[in-house]
mmCIF file of C-alpha atoms in Angstrom:
data_model
loop_
_atom_site.group_PDB
_atom_site.id
_atom_site.type_symbol
_atom_site.label_atom_id
_atom_site.label_comp_id
_atom_site.label_asym_id
_atom_site.label_seq_id
_atom_site.Cartn_x
_atom_site.Cartn_y
_atom_site.Cartn_z
ATOM 1 C CA MET L 1 57.600 -7.965 -80.119
ATOM 2 C CA THR L 2 57.691 -5.112 -82.633
ATOM 3 C CA LYS L 3 59.740 -2.053 -81.759
ATOM 4 C CA PRO L 4 58.395 1.164 -82.437
ATOM 5 C CA PRO L 5 60.480 4.040 -83.591
ATOM 6 C CA ILE L 6 62.955 4.772 -80.861
ATOM 7 C CA ALA L 7 61.409 8.447 -80.360
ATOM 8 C CA PHE L 8 60.111 11.294 -82.282
ATOM 9 C CA LEU L 9 63.175 13.237 -82.538
ATOM 10 C CA PHE L 10 62.969 16.788 -83.857
ATOM 11 C CA LEU L 11 65.073 19.577 -83.123
ATOM 12 C CA PRO L 12 64.566 22.906 -84.567
ATOM 13 C CA THR L 13 67.019 24.195 -87.065
ATOM 14 C CA LEU L 14 68.866 27.286 -85.726
ATOM 15 C CA LEU L 15 67.463 30.570 -87.044
ATOM 16 C CA TYR L 16 69.081 33.797 -86.270
ATOM 17 C CA CYS L 17 68.518 37.367 -87.464
ATOM 18 C CA THR L 18 70.864 39.437 -89.665
ATOM 19 C CA SER L 19 71.899 41.872 -87.178
ATOM 20 C CA LEU L 20 72.956 39.296 -84.760
ATOM 21 C CA SER L 21 75.002 37.504 -87.466
ATOM 22 C CA ALA L 22 76.579 40.448 -88.295
ATOM 23 C CA GLN L 23 77.290 41.610 -84.686
ATOM 24 C CA ASN L 24 79.135 38.226 -84.461
ATOM 25 C CA ASP L 25 80.892 38.304 -87.627
ATOM 26 C CA SER L 26 78.541 35.531 -88.806
ATOM 27 C CA ARG L 27 81.126 32.856 -88.665
ATOM 28 C CA GLY L 28 79.230 30.678 -86.178
ATOM 29 C CA PHE L 29 75.955 31.033 -88.096
ATOM 30 C CA MET L 30 77.582 30.354 -91.450
ATOM 31 C CA TYR L 31 78.938 27.117 -90.112
ATOM 32 C CA VAL L 32 75.458 26.061 -89.136
ATOM 33 C CA VAL L 33 74.461 26.794 -92.737
ATOM 34 C CA LYS L 34 76.909 24.676 -94.007
ATOM 35 C CA ALA L 35 76.062 21.952 -91.537
ATOM 36 C CA GLU L 36 72.325 22.058 -92.368
ATOM 37 C CA LYS L 37 73.593 21.740 -95.980
ATOM 38 C CA PHE L 38 75.647 18.682 -95.461
ATOM 39 C CA LYS L 39 72.965 17.273 -93.302
ATOM 40 C CA LYS L 40 70.143 17.530 -96.122
ATOM 41 C CA GLU L 41 72.963 16.095 -98.441
ATOM 42 C CA ASN L 42 73.319 12.942 -95.925
ATOM 43 C CA LYS L 43 76.855 13.764 -95.398
ATOM 44 C CA ALA L 44 76.891 13.268 -91.778
ATOM 45 C CA ASP L 45 80.612 13.475 -91.092
ATOM 46 C CA SER L 46 80.782 16.813 -92.679
ATOM 47 C CA ALA L 47 77.678 18.247 -90.892
ATOM 48 C CA VAL L 48 79.003 16.979 -87.487
ATOM 49 C CA VAL L 49 82.313 18.924 -88.517
ATOM 50 C CA TYR L 50 80.460 22.162 -89.128
ATOM 51 C CA TYR L 51 78.064 22.001 -86.123
ATOM 52 C CA GLU L 52 81.250 21.542 -83.934
ATOM 53 C CA LYS L 53 82.782 24.539 -85.801
ATOM 54 C CA ALA L 54 79.754 26.627 -84.858
ATOM 55 C CA GLY L 55 79.607 25.419 -81.542
ATOM 56 C CA ILE L 56 83.232 26.499 -80.902
ATOM 57 C CA THR L 57 82.539 29.798 -82.408
ATOM 58 C CA PHE L 58 79.480 30.385 -80.445
ATOM 59 C CA LYS L 59 81.118 29.285 -77.127
ATOM 60 C CA THR L 60 83.992 31.927 -77.717
ATOM 61 C CA ASP L 61 81.381 34.461 -78.354
ATOM 62 C CA LYS L 62 79.549 33.582 -75.298
ATOM 63 C CA LEU L 63 76.503 32.622 -77.092
ATOM 64 C CA THR L 64 75.596 29.832 -74.845
ATOM 65 C CA GLU L 65 72.190 28.849 -76.330
ATOM 66 C CA GLU L 66 73.564 28.652 -79.711
ATOM 67 C CA PHE L 67 76.287 26.802 -78.529
ATOM 68 C CA VAL L 68 74.292 24.164 -76.751
ATOM 69 C CA ASN L 69 71.935 24.106 -79.936
ATOM 70 C CA ALA L 70 74.900 23.417 -82.340
ATOM 71 C CA TYR L 71 76.101 20.601 -79.989
ATOM 72 C CA ASN L 72 72.481 19.133 -79.862
ATOM 73 C CA GLN L 73 72.486 19.118 -83.527
ATOM 74 C CA ALA L 74 75.809 17.449 -83.748
ATOM 75 C CA GLY L 75 74.474 14.771 -81.375
ATOM 76 C CA VAL L 76 71.273 14.240 -83.234
ATOM 77 C CA VAL L 77 73.102 13.579 -86.545
ATOM 78 C CA LEU L 78 75.713 11.068 -84.800
ATOM 79 C CA THR L 79 72.415 9.173 -83.223
ATOM 80 C CA ARG L 80 70.958 8.843 -86.633
ATOM 81 C CA GLN L 81 74.306 7.207 -87.668
ATOM 82 C CA ASP L 82 74.019 4.745 -84.743
ATOM 83 C CA GLN L 83 77.322 6.554 -83.151
ATOM 84 C CA TYR L 84 76.165 6.757 -79.516
ATOM 85 C CA GLU L 85 79.102 7.313 -77.832
ATOM 86 C CA LYS L 86 80.316 10.038 -79.801
ATOM 87 C CA ALA L 87 76.733 11.611 -79.892
ATOM 88 C CA LYS L 88 76.914 11.442 -76.074
ATOM 89 C CA ILE L 89 80.063 13.544 -76.027
ATOM 90 C CA TYR L 90 78.592 16.374 -77.900
ATOM 91 C CA LEU L 91 75.353 16.184 -75.804
ATOM 92 C CA ASN L 92 77.126 16.209 -72.472
ATOM 93 C CA GLU L 93 78.911 18.805 -73.193
ATOM 94 C CA ALA L 94 75.954 20.769 -74.295
ATOM 95 C CA LEU L 95 74.322 19.587 -71.082
ATOM 96 C CA ALA L 96 77.025 20.794 -68.820
ATOM 97 C CA GLU L 97 77.342 24.192 -70.600
ATOM 98 C CA GLY L 98 73.664 24.449 -70.495
ATOM 99 C CA ILE L 99 73.171 23.719 -66.972
ATOM 100 C CA LYS L 100 75.810 26.182 -66.031
ATOM 101 C CA SER L 101 74.395 29.333 -68.130
ATOM 102 C CA LEU L 102 70.786 28.760 -69.013
ATOM 103 C CA ALA L 103 67.559 29.107 -67.163
ATOM 104 C CA ALA L 104 66.262 25.751 -65.739
ATOM 105 C CA ASP L 105 63.294 25.568 -67.961
ATOM 106 C CA ASN L 106 65.250 26.655 -71.167
ATOM 107 C CA ILE L 107 63.714 24.972 -74.118
ATOM 108 C CA THR L 108 66.948 24.257 -75.911
ATOM 109 C CA LEU L 109 68.346 22.567 -72.941
ATOM 110 C CA SER L 110 65.071 20.339 -72.985
ATOM 111 C CA ASN L 111 66.336 19.456 -76.418
ATOM 112 C CA THR L 112 69.481 18.071 -75.048
ATOM 113 C CA TYR L 113 67.608 15.930 -72.461
ATOM 114 C CA LEU L 114 65.468 14.780 -75.133
ATOM 115 C CA ALA L 115 68.189 13.867 -77.532
ATOM 116 C CA LEU L 116 70.378 12.225 -74.559
ATOM 117 C CA GLY L 117 67.001 10.123 -73.869
ATOM 118 C CA VAL L 118 66.819 9.057 -77.482
ATOM 119 C CA VAL L 119 70.557 7.652 -77.159
ATOM 120 C CA TYR L 120 69.933 5.814 -74.001
ATOM 121 C CA ALA L 121 66.900 4.221 -75.184
ATOM 122 C CA ALA L 122 68.869 3.181 -78.403
ATOM 123 C CA GLU L 123 71.297 1.586 -75.927
ATOM 124 C CA ASP L 124 68.383 -0.072 -73.906
ATOM 125 C CA ASN L 125 69.593 1.914 -70.862
ATOM 126 C CA PHE L 126 65.783 2.612 -70.129
ATOM 127 C CA THR L 127 66.229 4.120 -66.565
ATOM 128 C CA GLN L 128 68.771 6.807 -67.895
ATOM 129 C CA SER L 129 66.627 7.255 -70.784
ATOM 130 C CA LEU L 130 63.245 7.885 -68.742
ATOM 131 C CA GLY L 131 65.425 10.142 -66.165
ATOM 132 C CA CYS L 132 66.334 12.313 -69.376
ATOM 133 C CA HIS L 133 62.676 12.347 -70.986
ATOM 134 C CA ASN L 134 60.911 13.375 -67.881
ATOM 135 C CA LYS L 135 63.480 16.304 -67.347
ATOM 136 C CA ALA L 136 62.623 17.295 -70.841
ATOM 137 C CA LEU L 137 58.919 16.874 -70.104
ATOM 138 C CA ALA L 138 59.039 19.091 -66.868
ATOM 139 C CA MET L 139 60.952 21.542 -68.540
ATOM 140 C CA ARG L 140 58.439 21.965 -71.460
ATOM 141 C CA LEU L 141 55.344 21.695 -69.235
ATOM 142 C CA SER L 142 56.995 24.951 -67.237
ATOM 143 C CA LYS L 143 57.809 26.889 -70.233
ATOM 144 C CA MET L 144 55.019 25.818 -72.499
ATOM 145 C CA GLY L 145 51.984 24.540 -70.768
ATOM 146 C CA GLU L 146 50.286 21.107 -71.275
ATOM 147 C CA TYR L 147 48.628 21.481 -74.701
ATOM 148 C CA ASN L 148 51.695 22.074 -76.750
ATOM 149 C CA SER L 149 53.090 19.585 -79.409
ATOM 150 C CA ASP L 150 56.538 19.394 -77.892
ATOM 151 C CA VAL L 151 55.134 18.267 -74.671
ATOM 152 C CA ALA L 152 53.120 15.654 -76.733
ATOM 153 C CA THR L 153 56.458 14.519 -78.357
ATOM 154 C CA SER L 154 57.872 14.148 -74.751
ATOM 155 C CA TYR L 155 54.866 11.839 -73.640
ATOM 156 C CA GLY L 156 55.371 9.986 -76.953
ATOM 157 C CA ASN L 157 59.214 9.343 -76.018
ATOM 158 C CA ILE L 158 58.307 8.165 -72.557
ATOM 159 C CA GLY L 159 55.590 5.898 -74.002
ATOM 160 C CA ASN L 160 58.150 4.267 -76.530
ATOM 161 C CA VAL L 161 60.656 3.608 -73.627
ATOM 162 C CA TYR L 162 58.215 2.069 -71.553
ATOM 163 C CA PHE L 163 57.043 0.029 -74.332
ATOM 164 C CA ARG L 164 60.308 -1.087 -75.194
ATOM 165 C CA SER L 165 60.960 -2.080 -71.562
ATOM 166 C CA ARG L 166 57.687 -4.119 -71.673
ATOM 167 C CA ASP L 167 55.856 -1.987 -69.074
ATOM 168 C CA TYR L 168 52.687 -1.734 -71.200
ATOM 169 C CA ASP L 169 50.386 0.066 -68.611
ATOM 170 C CA LYS L 170 52.771 2.866 -68.296
ATOM 171 C CA ALA L 171 53.451 3.067 -72.141
ATOM 172 C CA ILE L 172 49.652 3.193 -72.515
ATOM 173 C CA GLU L 173 49.398 6.050 -69.868
ATOM 174 C CA ALA L 174 52.090 8.112 -71.627
ATOM 175 C CA HIS L 175 50.697 7.567 -75.240
ATOM 176 C CA LEU L 176 47.283 8.315 -74.167
ATOM 177 C CA LYS L 177 48.515 11.834 -72.630
ATOM 178 C CA ALA L 178 50.257 12.165 -76.086
ATOM 179 C CA MET L 179 47.140 11.350 -78.031
ATOM 180 C CA THR L 180 45.050 13.675 -76.237
ATOM 181 C CA ILE L 181 47.120 16.747 -76.612
ATOM 182 C CA ARG L 182 47.686 15.896 -80.200
ATOM 183 C CA GLU L 183 43.868 15.575 -80.933
ATOM 184 C CA LYS L 184 43.337 18.804 -79.329
ATOM 185 C CA LEU L 185 45.835 20.623 -81.277
ATOM 186 C CA PHE L 186 45.591 18.820 -84.570
ATOM 187 C CA GLY L 187 42.258 16.762 -84.870
ATOM 188 C CA GLN L 188 42.375 13.310 -85.658
ATOM 189 C CA SER L 189 44.179 13.258 -88.982
ATOM 190 C CA GLY L 190 47.634 14.737 -88.138
ATOM 191 C CA VAL L 191 50.712 12.878 -88.626
ATOM 192 C CA GLU L 192 51.544 12.810 -84.909
ATOM 193 C CA VAL L 193 47.887 11.766 -84.006
ATOM 194 C CA ILE L 194 48.068 8.824 -86.248
ATOM 195 C CA GLN L 195 51.466 7.867 -84.739
ATOM 196 C CA SER L 196 49.850 7.969 -81.230
ATOM 197 C CA TYR L 197 47.144 5.500 -82.615
ATOM 198 C CA ASN L 198 49.897 3.463 -83.859
ATOM 199 C CA ASN L 199 51.707 3.447 -80.729
ATOM 200 C CA LEU L 200 48.610 2.694 -78.690
ATOM 201 C CA GLY L 201 47.761 -0.374 -81.053
ATOM 202 C CA ASN L 202 51.407 -1.663 -80.535
ATOM 203 C CA ALA L 203 51.216 -1.359 -76.836
ATOM 204 C CA TYR L 204 47.642 -2.968 -76.348
ATOM 205 C CA ARG L 205 48.570 -5.934 -78.694
ATOM 206 C CA ASP L 206 51.515 -6.873 -76.514
ATOM 207 C CA LYS L 207 49.539 -6.669 -73.709
ATOM 208 C CA LYS L 208 47.073 -9.239 -75.245
ATOM 209 C CA GLU L 209 44.179 -6.614 -75.204
ATOM 210 C CA TYR L 210 43.523 -7.474 -79.069
ATOM 211 C CA GLU L 211 40.204 -5.739 -79.561
ATOM 212 C CA THR L 212 41.425 -2.402 -78.255
ATOM 213 C CA ALA L 213 44.620 -2.738 -80.292
ATOM 214 C CA ILE L 214 42.375 -3.153 -83.493
ATOM 215 C CA LYS L 215 40.197 0.032 -82.598
ATOM 216 C CA TYR L 216 43.492 2.140 -82.366
ATOM 217 C CA PHE L 217 44.924 0.720 -85.522
ATOM 218 C CA GLU L 218 41.611 0.941 -87.399
ATOM 219 C CA LYS L 219 41.516 4.893 -86.097
ATOM 220 C CA ALA L 220 45.247 5.182 -87.611
ATOM 221 C CA LEU L 221 44.068 3.226 -90.973
ATOM 222 C CA ASN L 222 40.905 5.413 -91.227
ATOM 223 C CA ASN L 223 42.755 8.794 -90.703
ATOM 224 C CA LYS L 224 45.842 7.664 -92.705
ATOM 225 C CA ILE L 225 43.393 7.345 -95.820
ATOM 226 C CA LEU L 226 41.935 10.510 -95.201
ATOM 227 C CA GLN L 227 45.418 11.982 -95.723
ATOM 228 C CA VAL L 228 46.900 10.129 -98.593
ATOM 229 C CA GLY L 229 43.976 8.262 -100.244
ATOM 230 C CA ASP L 230 43.581 4.402 -99.965
ATOM 231 C CA GLN L 231 46.222 3.210 -102.375
ATOM 232 C CA HIS L 232 49.326 4.688 -100.633
ATOM 233 C CA LYS L 233 52.117 2.433 -99.745
ATOM 234 C CA ASP L 234 52.486 3.860 -96.301
ATOM 235 C CA LEU L 235 48.944 2.124 -95.712
ATOM 236 C CA ALA L 236 51.035 -1.242 -95.848
ATOM 237 C CA LYS L 237 52.412 -1.014 -92.403
ATOM 238 C CA ILE L 238 48.916 -0.672 -90.743
ATOM 239 C CA TYR L 239 47.426 -3.404 -92.681
ATOM 240 C CA LYS L 240 50.360 -5.453 -91.688
ATOM 241 C CA SER L 241 49.858 -4.476 -87.886
ATOM 242 C CA MET L 242 46.369 -5.424 -88.091
ATOM 243 C CA SER L 243 46.886 -8.787 -89.742
ATOM 244 C CA GLU L 244 48.905 -9.663 -86.941
ATOM 245 C CA VAL L 245 46.637 -8.881 -84.247
ATOM 246 C CA TYR L 246 43.973 -10.877 -86.100
ATOM 247 C CA TYR L 247 46.080 -13.782 -86.488
ATOM 248 C CA LEU L 248 46.786 -13.565 -82.660
ATOM 249 C CA MET L 249 43.018 -13.612 -82.365
ATOM 250 C CA ASN L 250 42.808 -16.626 -84.286
ATOM 251 C CA ASN L 251 40.748 -14.772 -86.653
ATOM 252 C CA THR L 252 42.406 -16.267 -89.913
ATOM 253 C CA PRO L 253 40.207 -14.769 -92.609
ATOM 254 C CA GLN L 254 40.660 -11.143 -91.325
ATOM 255 C CA GLY L 255 44.401 -11.757 -90.967
ATOM 256 C CA ASP L 256 44.530 -13.234 -94.351
ATOM 257 C CA LEU L 257 42.615 -10.152 -95.584
ATOM 258 C CA TYR L 258 44.855 -7.480 -94.153
ATOM 259 C CA LYS L 259 48.051 -9.373 -95.100
ATOM 260 C CA THR L 260 46.883 -9.325 -98.505
ATOM 261 C CA LYS L 261 46.139 -5.775 -98.478
ATOM 262 C CA ALA L 262 49.520 -4.829 -97.203
ATOM 263 C CA GLY L 263 51.130 -7.146 -99.784
ATOM 264 C CA GLU L 264 49.416 -5.145 -102.771
ATOM 265 C CA LEU L 265 50.728 -1.640 -101.672
ATOM 266 C CA LYS L 266 54.414 -2.851 -101.327
#
């Protein structure tokens, strides 16, 4: 079974107005700027140090949402370094402070649940992961309504967790919801829409519904070509997925065709 990415994980960069920065002596905000710089330079350890410094400063200044966001970011950086236990320390502290001080549908707090869901999925703790992702989803639905890209991201995360736990029917249900939202928001050629098509192709393949899997991989392929042209190396992964499905269908000529196409683009 081919694993998809653990999740679509994006937490927005902290943005603050000048007046607020000045009001709070700008130390916390300056630490965030340094942390972002180190993150862009792939200096994860330094980024975490400065996100922590920012969080401590924000907590002292009683800026709870900023504190939660800074610790969320530290957790995300550590997750991307596969340092899951350390990530959970920051995220659980953000969660505790957020639950205590923020509104029940606060979007920054929903990001904390999402980030924890990603960590638990990486650890194959699917029950905990789904619990966190469903909380994030409920908060986002309450605050943003159904047709929102962050809501679609939550459905995509839930679908990925179900896929990895081999509950393909529930994975398909969640990915179809993500796809419907993304198509409405972005049409059929957005990056996230193409990811939904790939996720559905993977789920139907592992459910052994090969014709449907091919249908979604073809949608992903056609829309990716519209985005990047027919010679881009990113097409190789889709060609490879299609070749695997055709081999499973005992259609060796088509399997060979798409395997060759994938090889030509690497």
